[in-house]
mmCIF file of C-alpha atoms and ligand atoms in Angstrom:
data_model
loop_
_atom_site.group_PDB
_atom_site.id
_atom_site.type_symbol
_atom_site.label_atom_id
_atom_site.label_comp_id
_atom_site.label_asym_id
_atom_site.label_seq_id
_atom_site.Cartn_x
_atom_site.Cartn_y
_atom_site.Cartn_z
ATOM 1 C CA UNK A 1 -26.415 3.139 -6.541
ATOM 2 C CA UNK A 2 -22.747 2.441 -6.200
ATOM 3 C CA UNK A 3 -21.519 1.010 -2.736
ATOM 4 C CA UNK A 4 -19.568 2.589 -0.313
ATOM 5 C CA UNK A 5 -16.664 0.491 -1.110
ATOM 6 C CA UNK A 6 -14.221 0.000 2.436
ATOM 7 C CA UNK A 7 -12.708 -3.064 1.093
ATOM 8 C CA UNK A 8 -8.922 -3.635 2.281
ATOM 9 C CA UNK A 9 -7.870 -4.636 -1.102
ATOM 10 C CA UNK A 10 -8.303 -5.225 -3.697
ATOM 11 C CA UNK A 11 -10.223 -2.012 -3.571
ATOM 12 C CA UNK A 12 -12.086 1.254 -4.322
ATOM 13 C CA UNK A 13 -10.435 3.445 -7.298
ATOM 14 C CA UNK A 14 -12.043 6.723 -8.836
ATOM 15 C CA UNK A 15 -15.156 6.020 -10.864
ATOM 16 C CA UNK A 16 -13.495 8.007 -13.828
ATOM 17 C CA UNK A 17 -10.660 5.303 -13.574
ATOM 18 C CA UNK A 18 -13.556 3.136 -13.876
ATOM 19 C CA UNK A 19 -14.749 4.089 -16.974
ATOM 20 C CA UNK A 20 -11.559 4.645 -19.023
ATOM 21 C CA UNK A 21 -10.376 1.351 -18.324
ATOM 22 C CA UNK A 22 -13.372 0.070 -19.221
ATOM 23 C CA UNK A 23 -13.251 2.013 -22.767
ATOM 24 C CA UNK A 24 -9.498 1.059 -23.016
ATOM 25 C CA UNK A 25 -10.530 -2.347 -23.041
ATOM 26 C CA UNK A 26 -12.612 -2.577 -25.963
ATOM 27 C CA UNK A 27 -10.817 0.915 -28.205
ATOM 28 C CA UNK A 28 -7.578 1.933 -27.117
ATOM 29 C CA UNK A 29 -6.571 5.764 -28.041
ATOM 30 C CA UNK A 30 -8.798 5.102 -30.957
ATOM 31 C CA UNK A 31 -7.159 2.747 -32.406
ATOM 32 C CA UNK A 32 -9.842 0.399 -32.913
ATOM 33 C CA UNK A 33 -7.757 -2.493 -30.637
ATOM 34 C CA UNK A 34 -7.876 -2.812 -27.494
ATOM 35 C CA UNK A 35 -5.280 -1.916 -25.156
ATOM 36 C CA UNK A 36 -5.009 -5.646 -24.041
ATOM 37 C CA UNK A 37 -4.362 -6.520 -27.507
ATOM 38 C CA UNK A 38 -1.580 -4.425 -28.884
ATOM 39 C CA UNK A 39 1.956 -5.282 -28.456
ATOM 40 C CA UNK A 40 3.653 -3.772 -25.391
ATOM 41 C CA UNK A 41 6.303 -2.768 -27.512
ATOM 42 C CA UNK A 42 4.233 -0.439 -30.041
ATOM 43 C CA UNK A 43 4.547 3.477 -28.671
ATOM 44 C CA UNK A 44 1.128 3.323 -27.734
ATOM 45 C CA UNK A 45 1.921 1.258 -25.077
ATOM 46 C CA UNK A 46 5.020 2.205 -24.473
ATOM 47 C CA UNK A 47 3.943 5.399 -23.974
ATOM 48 C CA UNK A 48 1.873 4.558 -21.274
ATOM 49 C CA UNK A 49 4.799 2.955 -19.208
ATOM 50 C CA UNK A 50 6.675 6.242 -20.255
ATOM 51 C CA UNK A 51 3.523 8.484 -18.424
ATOM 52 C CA UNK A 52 3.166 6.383 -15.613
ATOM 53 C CA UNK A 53 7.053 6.004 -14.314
ATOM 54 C CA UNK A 54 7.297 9.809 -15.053
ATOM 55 C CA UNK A 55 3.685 10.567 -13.125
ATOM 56 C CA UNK A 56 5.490 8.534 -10.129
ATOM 57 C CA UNK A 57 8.685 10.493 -10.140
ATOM 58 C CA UNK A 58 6.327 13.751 -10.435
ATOM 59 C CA UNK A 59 3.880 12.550 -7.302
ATOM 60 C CA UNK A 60 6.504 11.369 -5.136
ATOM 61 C CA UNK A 61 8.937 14.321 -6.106
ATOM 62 C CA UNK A 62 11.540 11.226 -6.566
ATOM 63 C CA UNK A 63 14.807 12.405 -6.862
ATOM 64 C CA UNK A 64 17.664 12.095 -9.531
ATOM 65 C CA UNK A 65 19.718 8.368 -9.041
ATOM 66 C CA UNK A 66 16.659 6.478 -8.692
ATOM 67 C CA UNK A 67 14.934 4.414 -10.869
ATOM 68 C CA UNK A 68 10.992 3.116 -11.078
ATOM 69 C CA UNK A 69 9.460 -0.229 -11.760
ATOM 70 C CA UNK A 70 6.787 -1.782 -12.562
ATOM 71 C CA UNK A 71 6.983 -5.426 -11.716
ATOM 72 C CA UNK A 72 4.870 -8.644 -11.148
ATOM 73 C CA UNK A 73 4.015 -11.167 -8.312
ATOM 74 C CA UNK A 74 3.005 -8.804 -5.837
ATOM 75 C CA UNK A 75 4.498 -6.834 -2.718
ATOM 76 C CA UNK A 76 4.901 -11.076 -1.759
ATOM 77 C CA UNK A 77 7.506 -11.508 -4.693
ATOM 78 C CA UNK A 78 9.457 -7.936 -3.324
ATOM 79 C CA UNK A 79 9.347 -9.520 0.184
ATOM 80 C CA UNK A 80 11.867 -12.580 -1.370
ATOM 81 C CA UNK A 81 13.390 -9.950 -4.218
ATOM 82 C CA UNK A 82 14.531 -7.580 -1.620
ATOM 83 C CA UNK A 83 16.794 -10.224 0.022
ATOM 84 C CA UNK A 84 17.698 -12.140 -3.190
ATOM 85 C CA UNK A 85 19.022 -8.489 -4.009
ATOM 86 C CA UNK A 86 20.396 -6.305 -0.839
ATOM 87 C CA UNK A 87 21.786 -8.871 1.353
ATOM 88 C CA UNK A 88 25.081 -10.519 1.190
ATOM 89 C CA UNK A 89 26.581 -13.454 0.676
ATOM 90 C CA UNK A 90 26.684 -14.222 4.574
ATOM 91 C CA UNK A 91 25.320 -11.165 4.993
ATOM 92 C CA UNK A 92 22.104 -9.921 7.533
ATOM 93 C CA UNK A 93 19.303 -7.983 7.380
ATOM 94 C CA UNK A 94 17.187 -6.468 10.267
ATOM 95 C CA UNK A 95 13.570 -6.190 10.489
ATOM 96 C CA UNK A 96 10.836 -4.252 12.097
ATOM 97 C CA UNK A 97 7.790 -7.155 12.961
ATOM 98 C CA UNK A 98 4.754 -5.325 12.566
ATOM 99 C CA UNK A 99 2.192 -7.632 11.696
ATOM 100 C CA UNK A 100 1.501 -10.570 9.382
ATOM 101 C CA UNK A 101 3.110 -8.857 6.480
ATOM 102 C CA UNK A 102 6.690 -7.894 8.234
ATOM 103 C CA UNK A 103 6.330 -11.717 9.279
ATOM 104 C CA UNK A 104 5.998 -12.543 5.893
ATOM 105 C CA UNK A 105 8.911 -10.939 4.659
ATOM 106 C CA UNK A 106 11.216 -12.158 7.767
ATOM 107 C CA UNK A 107 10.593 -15.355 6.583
ATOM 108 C CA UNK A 108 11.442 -15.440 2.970
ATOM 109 C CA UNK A 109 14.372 -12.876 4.066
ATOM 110 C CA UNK A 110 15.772 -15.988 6.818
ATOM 111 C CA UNK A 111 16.267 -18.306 3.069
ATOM 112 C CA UNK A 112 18.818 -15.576 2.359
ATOM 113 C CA UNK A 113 20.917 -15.205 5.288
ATOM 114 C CA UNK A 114 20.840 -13.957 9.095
ATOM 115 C CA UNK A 115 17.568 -12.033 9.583
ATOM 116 C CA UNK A 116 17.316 -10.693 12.795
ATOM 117 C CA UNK A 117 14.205 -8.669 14.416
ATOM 118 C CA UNK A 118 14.984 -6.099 15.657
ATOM 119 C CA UNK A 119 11.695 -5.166 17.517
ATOM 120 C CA UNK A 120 8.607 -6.773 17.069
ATOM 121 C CA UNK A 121 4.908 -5.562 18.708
ATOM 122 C CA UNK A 122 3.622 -9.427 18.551
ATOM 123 C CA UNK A 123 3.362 -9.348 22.024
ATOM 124 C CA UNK A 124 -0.073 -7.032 21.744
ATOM 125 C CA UNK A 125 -1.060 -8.303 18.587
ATOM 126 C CA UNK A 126 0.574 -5.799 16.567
ATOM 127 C CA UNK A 127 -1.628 -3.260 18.185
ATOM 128 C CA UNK A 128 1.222 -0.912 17.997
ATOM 129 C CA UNK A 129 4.166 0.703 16.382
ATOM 130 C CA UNK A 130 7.563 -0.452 18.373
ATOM 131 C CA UNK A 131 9.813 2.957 18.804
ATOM 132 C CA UNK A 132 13.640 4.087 19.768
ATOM 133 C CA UNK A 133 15.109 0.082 19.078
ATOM 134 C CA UNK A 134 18.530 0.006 18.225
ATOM 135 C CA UNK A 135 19.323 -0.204 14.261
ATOM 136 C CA UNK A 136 22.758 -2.153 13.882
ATOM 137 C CA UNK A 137 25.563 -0.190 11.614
ATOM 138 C CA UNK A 138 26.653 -3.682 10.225
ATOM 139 C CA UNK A 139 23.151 -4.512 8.508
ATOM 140 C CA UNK A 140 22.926 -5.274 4.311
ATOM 141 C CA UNK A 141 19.577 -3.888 5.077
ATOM 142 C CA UNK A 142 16.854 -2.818 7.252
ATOM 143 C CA UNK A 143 13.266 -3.540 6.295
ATOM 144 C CA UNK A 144 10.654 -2.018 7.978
ATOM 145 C CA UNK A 145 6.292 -1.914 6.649
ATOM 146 C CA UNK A 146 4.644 1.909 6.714
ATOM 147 C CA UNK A 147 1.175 0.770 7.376
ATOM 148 C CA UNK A 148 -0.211 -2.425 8.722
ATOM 149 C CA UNK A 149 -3.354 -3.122 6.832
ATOM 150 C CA UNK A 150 -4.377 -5.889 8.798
ATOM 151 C CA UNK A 151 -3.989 -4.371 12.172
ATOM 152 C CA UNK A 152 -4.374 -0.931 11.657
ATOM 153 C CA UNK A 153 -1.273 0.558 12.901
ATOM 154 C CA UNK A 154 0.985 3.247 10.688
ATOM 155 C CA UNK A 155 4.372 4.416 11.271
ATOM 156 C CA UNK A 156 4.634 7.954 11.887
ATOM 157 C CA UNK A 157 8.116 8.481 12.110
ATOM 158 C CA UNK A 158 10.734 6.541 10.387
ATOM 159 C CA UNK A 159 13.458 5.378 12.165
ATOM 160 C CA UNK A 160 16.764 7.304 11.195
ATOM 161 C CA UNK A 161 19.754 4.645 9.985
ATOM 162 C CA UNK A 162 22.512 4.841 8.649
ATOM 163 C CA UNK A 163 22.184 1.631 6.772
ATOM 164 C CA UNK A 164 19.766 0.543 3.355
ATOM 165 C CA UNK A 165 16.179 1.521 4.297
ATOM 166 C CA UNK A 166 13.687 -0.690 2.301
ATOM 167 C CA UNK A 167 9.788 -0.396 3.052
ATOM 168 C CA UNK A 168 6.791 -1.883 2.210
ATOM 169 C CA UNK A 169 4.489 0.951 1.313
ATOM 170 C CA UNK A 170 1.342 -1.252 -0.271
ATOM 171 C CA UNK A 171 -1.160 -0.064 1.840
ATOM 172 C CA UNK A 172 -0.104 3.663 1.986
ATOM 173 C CA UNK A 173 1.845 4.410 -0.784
ATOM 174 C CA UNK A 174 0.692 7.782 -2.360
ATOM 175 C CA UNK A 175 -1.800 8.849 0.614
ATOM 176 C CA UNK A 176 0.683 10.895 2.486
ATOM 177 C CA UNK A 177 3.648 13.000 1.772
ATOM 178 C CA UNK A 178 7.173 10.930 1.982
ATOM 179 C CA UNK A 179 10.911 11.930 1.665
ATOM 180 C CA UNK A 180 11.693 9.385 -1.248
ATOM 181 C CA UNK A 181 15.546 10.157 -0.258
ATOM 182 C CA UNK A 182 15.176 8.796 3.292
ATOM 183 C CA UNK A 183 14.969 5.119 1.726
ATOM 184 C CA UNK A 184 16.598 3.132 -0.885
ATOM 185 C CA UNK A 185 14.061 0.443 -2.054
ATOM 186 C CA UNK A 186 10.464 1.321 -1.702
ATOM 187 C CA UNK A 187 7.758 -1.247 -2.792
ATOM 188 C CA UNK A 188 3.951 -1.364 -3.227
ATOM 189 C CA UNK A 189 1.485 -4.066 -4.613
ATOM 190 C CA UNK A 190 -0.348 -1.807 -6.932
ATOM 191 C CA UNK A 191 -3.922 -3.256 -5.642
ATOM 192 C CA UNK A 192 -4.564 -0.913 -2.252
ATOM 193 C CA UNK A 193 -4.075 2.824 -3.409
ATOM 194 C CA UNK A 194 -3.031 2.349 -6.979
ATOM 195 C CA UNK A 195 -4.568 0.337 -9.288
ATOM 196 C CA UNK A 196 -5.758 -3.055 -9.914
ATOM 197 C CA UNK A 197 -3.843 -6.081 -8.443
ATOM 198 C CA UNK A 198 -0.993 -7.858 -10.888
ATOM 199 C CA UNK A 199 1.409 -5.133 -10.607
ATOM 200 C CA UNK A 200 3.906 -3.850 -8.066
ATOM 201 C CA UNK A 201 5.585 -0.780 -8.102
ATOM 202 C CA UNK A 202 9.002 -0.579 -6.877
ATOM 203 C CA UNK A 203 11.408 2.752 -6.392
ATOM 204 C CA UNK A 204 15.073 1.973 -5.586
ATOM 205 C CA UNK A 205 18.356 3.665 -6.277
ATOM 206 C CA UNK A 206 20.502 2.372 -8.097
ATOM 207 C CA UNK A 207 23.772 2.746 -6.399
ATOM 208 C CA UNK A 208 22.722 -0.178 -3.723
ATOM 209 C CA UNK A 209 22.350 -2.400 -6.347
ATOM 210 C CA UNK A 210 24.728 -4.849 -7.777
ATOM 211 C CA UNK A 211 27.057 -5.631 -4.529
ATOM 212 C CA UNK A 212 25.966 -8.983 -3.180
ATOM 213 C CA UNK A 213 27.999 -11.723 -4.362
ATOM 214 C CA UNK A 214 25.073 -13.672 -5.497
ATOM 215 C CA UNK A 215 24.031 -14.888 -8.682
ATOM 216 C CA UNK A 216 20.584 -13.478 -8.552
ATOM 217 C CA UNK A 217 18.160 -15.281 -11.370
ATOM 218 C CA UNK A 218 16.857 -12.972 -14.547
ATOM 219 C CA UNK A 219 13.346 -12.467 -13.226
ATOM 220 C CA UNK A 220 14.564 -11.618 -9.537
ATOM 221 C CA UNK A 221 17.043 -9.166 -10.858
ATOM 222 C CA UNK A 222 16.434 -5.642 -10.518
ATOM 223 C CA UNK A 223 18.950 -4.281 -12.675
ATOM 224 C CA UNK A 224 17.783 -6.857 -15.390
ATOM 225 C CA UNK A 225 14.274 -4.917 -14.838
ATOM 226 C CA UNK A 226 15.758 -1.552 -14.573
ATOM 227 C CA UNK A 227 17.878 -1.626 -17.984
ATOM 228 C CA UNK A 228 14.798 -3.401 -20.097
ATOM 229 C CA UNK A 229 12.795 -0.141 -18.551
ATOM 230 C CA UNK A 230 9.914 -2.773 -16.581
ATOM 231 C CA UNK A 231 9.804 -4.506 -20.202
ATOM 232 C CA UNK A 232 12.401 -7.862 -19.594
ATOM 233 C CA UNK A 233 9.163 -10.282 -20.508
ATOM 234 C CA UNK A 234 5.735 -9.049 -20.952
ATOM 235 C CA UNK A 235 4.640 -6.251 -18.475
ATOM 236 C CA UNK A 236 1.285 -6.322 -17.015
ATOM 237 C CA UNK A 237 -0.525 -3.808 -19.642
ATOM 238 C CA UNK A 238 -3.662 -3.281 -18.139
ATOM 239 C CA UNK A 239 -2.815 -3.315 -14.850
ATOM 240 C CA UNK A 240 0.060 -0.273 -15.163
ATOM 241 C CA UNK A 241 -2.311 1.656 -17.481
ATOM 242 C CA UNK A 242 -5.001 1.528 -15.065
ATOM 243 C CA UNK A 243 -2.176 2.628 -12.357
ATOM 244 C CA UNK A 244 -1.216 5.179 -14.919
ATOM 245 C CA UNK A 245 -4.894 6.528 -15.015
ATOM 246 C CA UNK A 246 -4.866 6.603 -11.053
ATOM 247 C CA UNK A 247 -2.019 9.083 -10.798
ATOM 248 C CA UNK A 248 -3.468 11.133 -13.782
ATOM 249 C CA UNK A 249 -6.399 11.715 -11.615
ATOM 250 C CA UNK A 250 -4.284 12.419 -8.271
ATOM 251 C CA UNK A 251 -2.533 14.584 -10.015
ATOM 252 C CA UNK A 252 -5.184 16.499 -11.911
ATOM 253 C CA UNK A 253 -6.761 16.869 -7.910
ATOM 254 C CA UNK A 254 -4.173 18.399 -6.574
ATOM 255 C CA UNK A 255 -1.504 15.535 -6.204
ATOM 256 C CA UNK A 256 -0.192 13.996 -2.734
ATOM 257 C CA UNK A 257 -0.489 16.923 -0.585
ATOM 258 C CA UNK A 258 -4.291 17.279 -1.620
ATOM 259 C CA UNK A 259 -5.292 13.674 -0.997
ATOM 260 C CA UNK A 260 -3.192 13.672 2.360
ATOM 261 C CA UNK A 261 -5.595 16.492 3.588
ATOM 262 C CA UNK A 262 -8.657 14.392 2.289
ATOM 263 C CA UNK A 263 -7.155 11.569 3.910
ATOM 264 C CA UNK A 264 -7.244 13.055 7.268
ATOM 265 C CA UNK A 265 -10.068 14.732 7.301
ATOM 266 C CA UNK A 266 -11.817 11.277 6.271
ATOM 267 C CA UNK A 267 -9.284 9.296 9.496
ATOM 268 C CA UNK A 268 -10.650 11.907 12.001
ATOM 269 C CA UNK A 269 -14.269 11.795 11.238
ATOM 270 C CA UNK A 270 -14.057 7.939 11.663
ATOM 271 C CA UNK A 271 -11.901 8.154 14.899
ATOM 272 C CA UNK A 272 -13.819 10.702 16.463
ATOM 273 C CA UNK A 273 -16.977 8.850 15.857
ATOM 274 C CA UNK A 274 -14.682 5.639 17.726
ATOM 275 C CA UNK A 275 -13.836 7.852 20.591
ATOM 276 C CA UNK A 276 -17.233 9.500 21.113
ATOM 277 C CA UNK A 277 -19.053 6.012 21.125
ATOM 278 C CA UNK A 278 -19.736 4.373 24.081
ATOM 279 C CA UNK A 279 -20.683 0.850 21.660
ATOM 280 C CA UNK A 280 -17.082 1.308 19.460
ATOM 281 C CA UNK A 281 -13.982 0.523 20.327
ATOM 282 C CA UNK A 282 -10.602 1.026 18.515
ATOM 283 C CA UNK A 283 -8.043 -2.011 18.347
ATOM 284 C CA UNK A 284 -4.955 -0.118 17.622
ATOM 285 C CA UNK A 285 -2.926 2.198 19.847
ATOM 286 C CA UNK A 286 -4.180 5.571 19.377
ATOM 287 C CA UNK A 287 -0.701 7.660 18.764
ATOM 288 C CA UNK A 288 -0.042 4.501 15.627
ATOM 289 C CA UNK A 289 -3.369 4.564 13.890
ATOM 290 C CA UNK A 290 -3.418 3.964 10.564
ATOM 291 C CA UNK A 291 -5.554 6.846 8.530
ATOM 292 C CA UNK A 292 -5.591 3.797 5.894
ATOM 293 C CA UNK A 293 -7.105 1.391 7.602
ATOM 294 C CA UNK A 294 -9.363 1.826 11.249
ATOM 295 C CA UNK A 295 -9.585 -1.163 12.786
ATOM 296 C CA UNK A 296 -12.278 -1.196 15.484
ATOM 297 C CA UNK A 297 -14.695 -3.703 17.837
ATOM 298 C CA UNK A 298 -17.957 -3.268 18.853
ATOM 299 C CA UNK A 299 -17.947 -3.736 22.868
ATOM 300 C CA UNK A 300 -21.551 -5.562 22.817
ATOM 301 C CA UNK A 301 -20.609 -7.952 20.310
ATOM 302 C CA UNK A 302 -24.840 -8.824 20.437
ATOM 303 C CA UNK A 303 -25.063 -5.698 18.750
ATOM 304 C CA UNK A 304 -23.092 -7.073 16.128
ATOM 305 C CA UNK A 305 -25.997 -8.685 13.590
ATOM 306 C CA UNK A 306 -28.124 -5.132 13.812
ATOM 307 C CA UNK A 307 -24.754 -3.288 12.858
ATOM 308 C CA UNK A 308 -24.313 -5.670 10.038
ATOM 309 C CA UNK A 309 -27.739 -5.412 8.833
ATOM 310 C CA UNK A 310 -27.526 -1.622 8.771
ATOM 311 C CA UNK A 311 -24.333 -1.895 7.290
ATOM 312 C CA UNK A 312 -25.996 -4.109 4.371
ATOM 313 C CA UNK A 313 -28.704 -1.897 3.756
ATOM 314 C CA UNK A 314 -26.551 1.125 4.248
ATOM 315 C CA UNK A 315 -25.072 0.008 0.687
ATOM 316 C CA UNK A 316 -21.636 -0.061 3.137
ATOM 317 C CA UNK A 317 -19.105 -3.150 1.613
ATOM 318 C CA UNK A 318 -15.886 -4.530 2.686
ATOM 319 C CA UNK A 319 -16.057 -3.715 6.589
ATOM 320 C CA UNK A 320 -15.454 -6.958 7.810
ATOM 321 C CA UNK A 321 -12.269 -7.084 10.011
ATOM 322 C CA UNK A 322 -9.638 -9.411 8.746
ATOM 323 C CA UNK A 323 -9.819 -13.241 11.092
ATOM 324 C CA UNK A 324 -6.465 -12.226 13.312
ATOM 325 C CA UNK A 325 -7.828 -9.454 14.743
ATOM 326 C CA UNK A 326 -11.930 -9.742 14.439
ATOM 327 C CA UNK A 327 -14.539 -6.760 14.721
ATOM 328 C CA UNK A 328 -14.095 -4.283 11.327
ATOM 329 C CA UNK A 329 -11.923 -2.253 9.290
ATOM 330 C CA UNK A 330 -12.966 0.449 7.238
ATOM 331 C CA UNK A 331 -10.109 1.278 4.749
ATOM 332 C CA UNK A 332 -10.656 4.666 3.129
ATOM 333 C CA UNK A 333 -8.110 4.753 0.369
ATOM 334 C CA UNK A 334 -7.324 7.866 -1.796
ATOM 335 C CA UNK A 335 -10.285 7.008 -3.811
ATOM 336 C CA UNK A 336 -12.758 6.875 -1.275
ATOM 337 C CA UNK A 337 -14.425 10.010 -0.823
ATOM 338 C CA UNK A 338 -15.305 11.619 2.884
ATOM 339 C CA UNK A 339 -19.091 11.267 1.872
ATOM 340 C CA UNK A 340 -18.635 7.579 2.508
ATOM 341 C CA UNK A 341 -17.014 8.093 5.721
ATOM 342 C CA UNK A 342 -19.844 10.333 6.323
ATOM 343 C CA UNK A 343 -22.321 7.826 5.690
ATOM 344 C CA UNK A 344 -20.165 4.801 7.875
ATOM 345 C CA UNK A 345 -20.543 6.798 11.131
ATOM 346 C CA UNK A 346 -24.008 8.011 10.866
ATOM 347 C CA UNK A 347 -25.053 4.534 10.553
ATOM 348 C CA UNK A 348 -22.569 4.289 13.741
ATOM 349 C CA UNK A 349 -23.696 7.287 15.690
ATOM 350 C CA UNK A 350 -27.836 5.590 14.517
ATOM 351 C CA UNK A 351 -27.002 2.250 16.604
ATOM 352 C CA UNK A 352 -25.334 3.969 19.354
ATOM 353 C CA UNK A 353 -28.731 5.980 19.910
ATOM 354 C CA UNK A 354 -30.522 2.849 19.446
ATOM 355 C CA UNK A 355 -28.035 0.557 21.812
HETATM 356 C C1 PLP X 401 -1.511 -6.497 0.699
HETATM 357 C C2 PLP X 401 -0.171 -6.305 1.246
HETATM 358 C C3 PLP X 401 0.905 -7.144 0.869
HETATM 359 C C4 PLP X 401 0.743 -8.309 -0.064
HETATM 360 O O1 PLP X 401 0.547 -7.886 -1.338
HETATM 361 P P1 PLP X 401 0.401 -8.909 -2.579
HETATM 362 O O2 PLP X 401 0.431 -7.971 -3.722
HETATM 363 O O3 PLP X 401 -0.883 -9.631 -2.395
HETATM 364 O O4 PLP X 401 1.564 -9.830 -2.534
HETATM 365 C C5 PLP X 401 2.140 -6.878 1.409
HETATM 366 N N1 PLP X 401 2.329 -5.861 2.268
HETATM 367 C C6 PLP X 401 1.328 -5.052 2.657
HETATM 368 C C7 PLP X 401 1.608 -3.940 3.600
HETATM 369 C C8 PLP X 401 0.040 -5.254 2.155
HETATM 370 O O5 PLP X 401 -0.965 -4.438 2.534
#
């Protein structure tokens, strides 16, 4: 029996995914090669960059004047690229501090240039969403994370700017629906809602591009990337075709707004089950709770080896909470289907009648 697979990432993708990669691998379109064998330049390949940039511009209804990428080195490489791209010579950016990966980000952003916070909820242990800060009219950029899949927390409503808006959707990227044409730069590693890790997908118009001053280096250029259509030096084959099979099976469901009801339905049923308990707790504020990622503690941490074991035997993986904020997560990406949840709380609602 296949686990339920809550894993924060890299994580659960459809079983059918599964299983074409997996015949991808050793005959490719029936070619007799495998897909990680052919050149990335032959039109088999290319084909499948083709499908998968258009199946993004069809999913996220992305409009005309923007380009998509499929890039390398993680969401960690975009946190660095972003900067190295968007802000001027003696230029600043502003940031929203949301948790460990906003602080990541501020600090590659600070080798660029003057990177100021702009709020930060570090003071509760990013246990919440700061709202109504002011957004400077001067910035290169403001940079701001969608959902914090360490802590939990998800942004509801995206502060209105009138300068650059670059986010960080990894975690929540094609779960919900989002007005492409309310940012610039979007970014996602591919490894929490998309595909396998070792590719990054990046949406940004092209207009902001190009006005820095600096001499930005091949690799870290996104025009470079955006004329050579993701191919500049070897793209990630199997990683994009397996994010290529991903949206072929979101979109055969019913596309974003399908999943997003899924996605809810599956957030509720966990939440409620947090509420109801008199044993589980949630860690994040309740109005910024990530349908993502549920963080939550058990209030009788004694309790916590029995919950474990039933977890176990359960066939429930990947609930441990990450160190900085202890007690679980259960992150229920597009792929994970409600039965799972289903299956999470009645082993939660069993220890509760046991307590
Ligand atoms: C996982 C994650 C990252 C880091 O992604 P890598 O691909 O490992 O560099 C960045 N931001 C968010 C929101 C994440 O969830």
């Amino acid at each position: 029996m296949k686990k339920h697979n809550f894993s924060a990432g890299p994580c659960i993708l459809p079983q059918q995914v599964f299983k074409e990669a997996s015949s991808s691998i050793l005959n490719f379109n029936n070619l007799d090669l495998s897909l990680i064998e052919i050149s990335h330049r032959s039109a088999d390949f290319v084909a499948v960059m083709e499908e998968a940039v258009q199946l993004v511009k069809e999913l996220l209804e992305v409009p005309s004047g923007y380009s998509v990428l499929f890039l390398q080195g993680g969401a960690s490489m975009e946190f660095l690229m972003v900067a190295n791209n968007l802000m001027k010579v003696r230029g600043k950016a502003g940031y929203l501090d949301t948790g460990s990966w906003s602080s990541k980000a501020i600090k590659e952003a600070k080798l660029f240039g003057d990177t100021q916070i702009l709020a930060s909820s570090k003071d509760k242990n990013y246990s919440y969403i700061p709202k109504d800060y002011p957004i400077p009219s001067d910035l290169d950029y403001f940079h701001c994370t969608s959902n914090n899949t360490i802590f939990g927390t998800q942004i509801k409503a995206f502060p209105i700017t009138d300068v650059i808006t670059v986010c960080d959707m990894s975690s929540d990227i094609f779960s919900k629906k989002i007005d492409v044409s309310k940012f610039d730069l979007i970014y996602a590693g591919a490894q929490k809602n998309l595909g396998p890790a070792g590719t990054t997908l990046v949406i940004v118009k092209d207009e902001i591009l190009g006005h820095t001053g600096r001499e930005i280096p091949a690799m870290l250029d996104y025009k470079i990337h955006i004329t050579k259509d993701s191919m500049f030096n070897t793209p990630p084959v199997f990683p994009i075709y397996v994010s290529m099979l991903t949206m072929r099976w979101l979109k055969e469901n019913g596309g974003v707004s399908w999943i997003e009801k899924v996605n809810q339905q599956k957030a509720d049923l966990l939440y409620q089950t947090i509420d109801h308990s008199s044993i589980f707790e949630g860690s994040a504020n309740i109005e910024d709770r990530s349908t993502m990622n549920a963080t939550f503690l058990l209030t009788n941490t004694e309790l916590e080896e029995e919950f474990n074991k039933m977890c176990a035997n359960g066939g429930i993986n990947g609930l441990k909470g990450h160190r900085s904020v202890g007690g679980y997560r259960a992150s229920m990406y597009n792929a994970m289907p409600l039965e799972s949840v289903q299956v999470l709380v009645e082993i939660m609602n069993e220890l509760e009648r046991k307590g």
